[in-house]
Short mmCIF file of C-alpha atoms in Angstrom, two decimals:
data_model
loop_
_atom_site.label_atom_id
_atom_site.label_comp_id
_atom_site.label_asym_id
_atom_site.label_seq_id
_atom_site.Cartn_x
_atom_site.Cartn_y
_atom_site.Cartn_z
CA TRP X 13 47.86 51.28 -46.95
CA GLU X 14 44.41 51.77 -48.44
CA ILE X 15 42.90 52.67 -45.06
CA PHE X 16 45.82 54.98 -44.29
CA CYS X 17 45.41 56.88 -47.58
CA GLU X 18 41.66 57.16 -47.17
CA ARG X 19 42.04 58.64 -43.69
CA LEU X 20 44.43 61.23 -45.12
CA SER X 21 41.87 62.08 -47.84
CA LEU X 22 44.31 60.98 -50.53
CA PRO X 23 42.10 58.86 -52.79
CA HIS X 24 44.73 57.97 -55.40
CA PHE X 25 47.55 55.68 -54.32
CA ILE X 26 49.96 53.05 -55.58
CA SER X 27 52.53 50.73 -54.06
CA GLY X 28 55.58 49.00 -55.44
CA GLN X 29 56.83 45.76 -53.93
CA CYS X 30 60.47 44.70 -53.69
CA HIS X 31 60.30 41.20 -55.20
CA ASP X 32 58.96 38.86 -52.46
CA ASP X 33 59.63 41.29 -49.63
CA PRO X 34 56.37 42.03 -47.76
CA PHE X 35 57.24 45.74 -47.52
CA SER X 36 56.63 48.20 -50.34
CA ASN X 37 57.19 51.82 -51.32
CA GLY X 38 54.05 53.90 -51.76
CA ILE X 39 52.84 57.14 -53.27
CA ALA X 40 49.52 58.74 -52.36
CA SER X 41 47.96 61.77 -54.05
CA ARG X 42 44.87 63.91 -54.20
CA TYR X 43 45.27 63.83 -57.98
CA PRO X 44 44.80 60.79 -60.27
CA ILE X 45 47.89 58.78 -61.12
CA GLU X 46 48.50 58.83 -64.85
CA SER X 47 51.26 56.20 -65.04
CA PHE X 48 53.82 54.50 -62.84
CA THR X 49 56.76 52.09 -62.90
CA ASN X 50 58.44 50.10 -60.17
CA LEU X 51 62.16 49.47 -60.63
CA GLN X 52 63.62 46.60 -58.63
CA THR X 53 67.19 45.55 -57.92
CA ASN X 54 68.34 42.26 -59.39
CA SER X 55 71.25 41.78 -57.01
CA SER X 56 70.94 40.04 -53.66
CA PHE X 57 71.73 42.22 -50.65
CA THR X 58 72.10 41.36 -46.97
CA GLY X 59 69.60 44.11 -46.21
CA GLY X 60 67.01 42.62 -48.56
CA ALA X 61 65.53 43.54 -51.94
CA ARG X 62 65.00 47.21 -52.79
CA ALA X 63 62.85 49.10 -55.28
CA CYS X 64 62.09 52.59 -56.56
CA LEU X 65 58.49 53.55 -57.33
CA GLN X 66 57.97 56.46 -59.72
CA CYS X 67 54.88 58.06 -61.19
CA ARG X 68 53.30 60.91 -63.14
CA LEU X 69 50.08 62.52 -62.00
CA ASP X 70 47.13 63.37 -64.24
CA CYS X 71 46.43 67.03 -63.58
CA ASP X 72 46.86 70.45 -65.18
CA HIS X 73 48.23 71.92 -61.96
CA PRO X 74 51.45 73.68 -63.03
CA PHE X 75 53.61 72.02 -60.38
CA ILE X 76 52.39 68.53 -61.27
CA LYS X 77 52.01 68.66 -65.03
CA ASP X 78 54.76 66.63 -66.77
CA ARG X 79 56.50 66.10 -63.44
CA LEU X 80 58.07 62.76 -62.44
CA PHE X 81 57.98 61.79 -58.75
CA ALA X 82 59.85 58.87 -57.16
CA VAL X 83 60.21 57.25 -53.75
CA THR X 84 62.67 54.62 -52.59
CA HIS X 85 63.98 52.91 -49.47
CA LEU X 86 67.65 51.95 -49.66
CA ASP X 87 69.74 49.34 -47.85
CA HIS X 88 70.08 49.85 -44.09
CA ILE X 89 73.34 47.94 -43.66
CA ASN X 90 76.00 48.98 -46.17
CA GLU X 91 76.78 52.18 -48.11
CA ASN X 92 78.17 50.27 -51.09
CA ASN X 93 74.84 48.48 -51.41
CA ARG X 94 73.00 51.81 -51.28
CA LEU X 95 75.23 53.20 -54.00
CA GLU X 96 74.66 50.18 -56.22
CA GLN X 97 70.90 50.49 -55.70
CA ILE X 98 70.60 54.21 -56.39
CA LYS X 99 72.76 53.87 -59.50
CA LYS X 100 70.49 51.07 -60.69
CA PHE X 101 67.46 53.33 -60.24
CA ASN X 102 69.43 56.15 -61.89
CA SER X 103 67.20 59.04 -60.88
CA TYR X 104 69.29 61.58 -62.78
CA GLU X 105 69.19 59.99 -66.22
CA GLN X 106 65.52 59.10 -65.79
CA ASN X 107 64.82 62.80 -65.25
CA ILE X 108 63.10 62.36 -61.91
CA ASP X 109 62.02 65.78 -60.64
CA ILE X 110 61.27 64.97 -56.99
CA LEU X 111 63.13 62.09 -55.34
CA MET X 112 61.97 61.13 -51.85
CA GLY X 113 62.51 58.39 -49.35
CA ASP X 114 64.45 56.67 -46.61
CA MET X 115 67.96 56.73 -48.04
CA ASN X 116 69.51 55.27 -44.87
CA ALA X 117 72.37 57.66 -45.65
CA LEU X 118 74.05 60.48 -43.76
CA THR X 119 75.04 64.05 -44.61
CA ARG X 120 78.17 65.17 -42.75
CA ASP X 121 77.13 68.82 -42.56
CA ASP X 122 74.11 67.81 -40.46
CA TYR X 123 76.23 67.34 -37.33
CA SER X 124 78.56 69.27 -35.09
CA ASP X 125 81.92 67.62 -34.45
CA GLN X 126 81.06 66.61 -30.89
CA TYR X 127 77.63 65.22 -31.77
CA TYR X 128 79.14 63.37 -34.72
CA GLN X 129 81.73 61.66 -32.53
CA ASP X 130 79.56 60.97 -29.47
CA THR X 131 76.21 60.12 -31.03
CA ILE X 132 77.10 58.69 -34.43
CA VAL X 133 80.65 57.32 -34.50
CA GLN X 134 80.62 55.82 -31.00
CA ARG X 135 77.10 54.42 -31.26
CA ARG X 136 77.94 52.70 -34.53
CA LYS X 137 81.16 51.32 -33.13
CA CYS X 138 79.42 49.93 -30.04
CA SER X 139 76.64 48.42 -32.18
CA PHE X 140 79.11 46.95 -34.71
CA TRP X 141 77.48 48.90 -37.56
CA GLU X 142 79.24 50.33 -40.58
CA GLU X 143 81.32 53.46 -40.08
CA PRO X 144 79.62 56.74 -41.06
CA CYS X 145 79.64 57.23 -44.85
CA PHE X 146 78.56 60.17 -46.98
CA ASP X 147 79.14 58.90 -50.51
CA LEU X 148 75.49 58.47 -51.40
CA THR X 149 74.33 61.94 -50.39
CA LYS X 150 77.38 63.42 -52.15
CA LEU X 151 76.49 61.50 -55.31
CA ILE X 152 72.94 62.85 -55.32
CA THR X 153 73.78 66.46 -54.45
CA GLN X 154 77.21 66.97 -56.02
CA ASP X 155 77.39 64.60 -58.99
CA TRP X 156 73.68 64.60 -59.91
CA ASN X 157 73.14 68.18 -58.72
CA TYR X 158 69.89 67.56 -56.85
CA GLN X 159 69.05 70.00 -54.06
CA ASP X 160 68.48 68.73 -50.54
CA ALA X 161 65.19 70.44 -49.69
CA PHE X 162 65.62 70.45 -45.93
CA LYS X 163 69.16 71.84 -45.97
CA LEU X 164 68.17 74.39 -48.58
CA LYS X 165 65.69 75.97 -46.14
CA ASN X 166 67.39 75.07 -42.84
CA PRO X 167 71.17 75.32 -43.29
CA GLY X 168 71.82 76.10 -39.63
CA ILE X 169 69.83 73.27 -38.00
CA LYS X 170 72.03 70.43 -36.74
CA ASP X 171 72.25 67.37 -34.53
CA GLN X 172 69.16 66.04 -32.74
CA ASN X 173 67.00 68.88 -34.07
CA LEU X 174 67.04 67.39 -37.56
CA ALA X 175 66.83 63.71 -36.67
CA THR X 176 64.31 61.67 -38.64
CA CYS X 177 64.97 58.32 -36.94
CA ARG X 178 65.32 57.08 -33.38
CA PHE X 179 69.12 56.94 -33.62
CA GLY X 180 69.44 60.72 -33.77
CA THR X 181 70.33 61.01 -37.45
CA ARG X 182 68.66 62.36 -40.59
CA ILE X 183 68.23 59.56 -43.13
CA ASP X 184 64.96 60.63 -44.82
CA TYR X 185 65.16 63.16 -47.64
CA ILE X 186 63.33 65.11 -50.30
CA TYR X 187 65.61 65.89 -53.24
CA VAL X 188 64.62 68.41 -55.90
CA HIS X 189 65.96 68.58 -59.45
CA PRO X 190 67.25 72.10 -60.29
CA ARG X 191 64.80 72.53 -63.19
CA VAL X 192 61.91 72.53 -60.70
CA MET X 193 63.34 75.71 -59.20
CA ASN X 194 63.11 77.56 -62.50
CA ASP X 195 59.43 78.26 -61.88
CA TRP X 196 58.97 77.42 -58.20
CA ILE X 197 60.39 78.50 -54.85
CA LEU X 198 60.80 76.08 -51.98
CA SER X 199 58.80 78.11 -49.46
CA GLN X 200 59.29 75.78 -46.51
CA CYS X 201 60.68 72.39 -45.56
CA SER X 202 60.42 70.95 -42.08
CA ILE X 203 60.69 67.75 -40.06
CA ILE X 204 57.50 66.85 -38.21
CA ASN X 205 57.59 64.73 -35.07
CA THR X 206 55.32 61.70 -35.51
CA ASP X 207 55.19 61.16 -31.74
CA GLU X 208 56.15 57.48 -32.16
CA ALA X 209 53.27 56.74 -34.53
CA THR X 210 56.11 55.40 -36.70
CA ASP X 211 59.84 54.92 -36.13
CA HIS X 212 60.59 57.89 -38.43
CA ASN X 213 59.62 61.54 -38.55
CA ILE X 214 57.92 63.21 -41.51
CA VAL X 215 59.77 65.41 -43.98
CA PHE X 216 57.41 68.07 -45.32
CA ALA X 217 58.07 70.42 -48.25
CA GLU X 218 55.95 73.19 -49.76
CA PHE X 219 56.57 75.02 -53.04
CA THR X 220 55.27 78.39 -54.21
CA GLN X 221 55.03 79.36 -57.86
CA ILE X 222 57.18 82.21 -59.14
CA LEU X 223 54.88 84.77 -60.72
CA LYS X 224 56.24 86.19 -63.97
#
């Protein structure tokens, strides 16, 4: 992690472990990290322990100042587990501004009917995985009112063109709290092919300040 951040010229970085799990969530920044917390689930899940790392950055940059960022990686087996985890982390009541991570969750509007049946439903049935669920993404976008950055800028992109994992689905997200959009415009959001450097693609978002 340290070598990775240094090669990206991001000198300030933190990580948050999930109990004894060897994997962690991480945040890297060009700006100093002012404070951070790492929330962990107490319950035992088949998919392992999960955590949510959140931080504030020490900078007068108007986008960063007083902004709370968070990253998580939710259960990969069961939607009910993911819901329990995200409610434990409670991004909405903690006033998280930018929520990022591998949610391992689907958004129904991402897929055409044929792609949904052939690539998602049938693959899951053949692999004995859970049936497609959309409760978690609905909770974040409808109940908590966060905006899905990629869909906000790319409402017409569907199917394989928006996949972030090798199974042809989008499970990695950047969610933006509405108050961020009072002073900023989401100028672009894209999915970048990592060319198998990892088993996921990158989700990239850029914001432009509204001049008043």
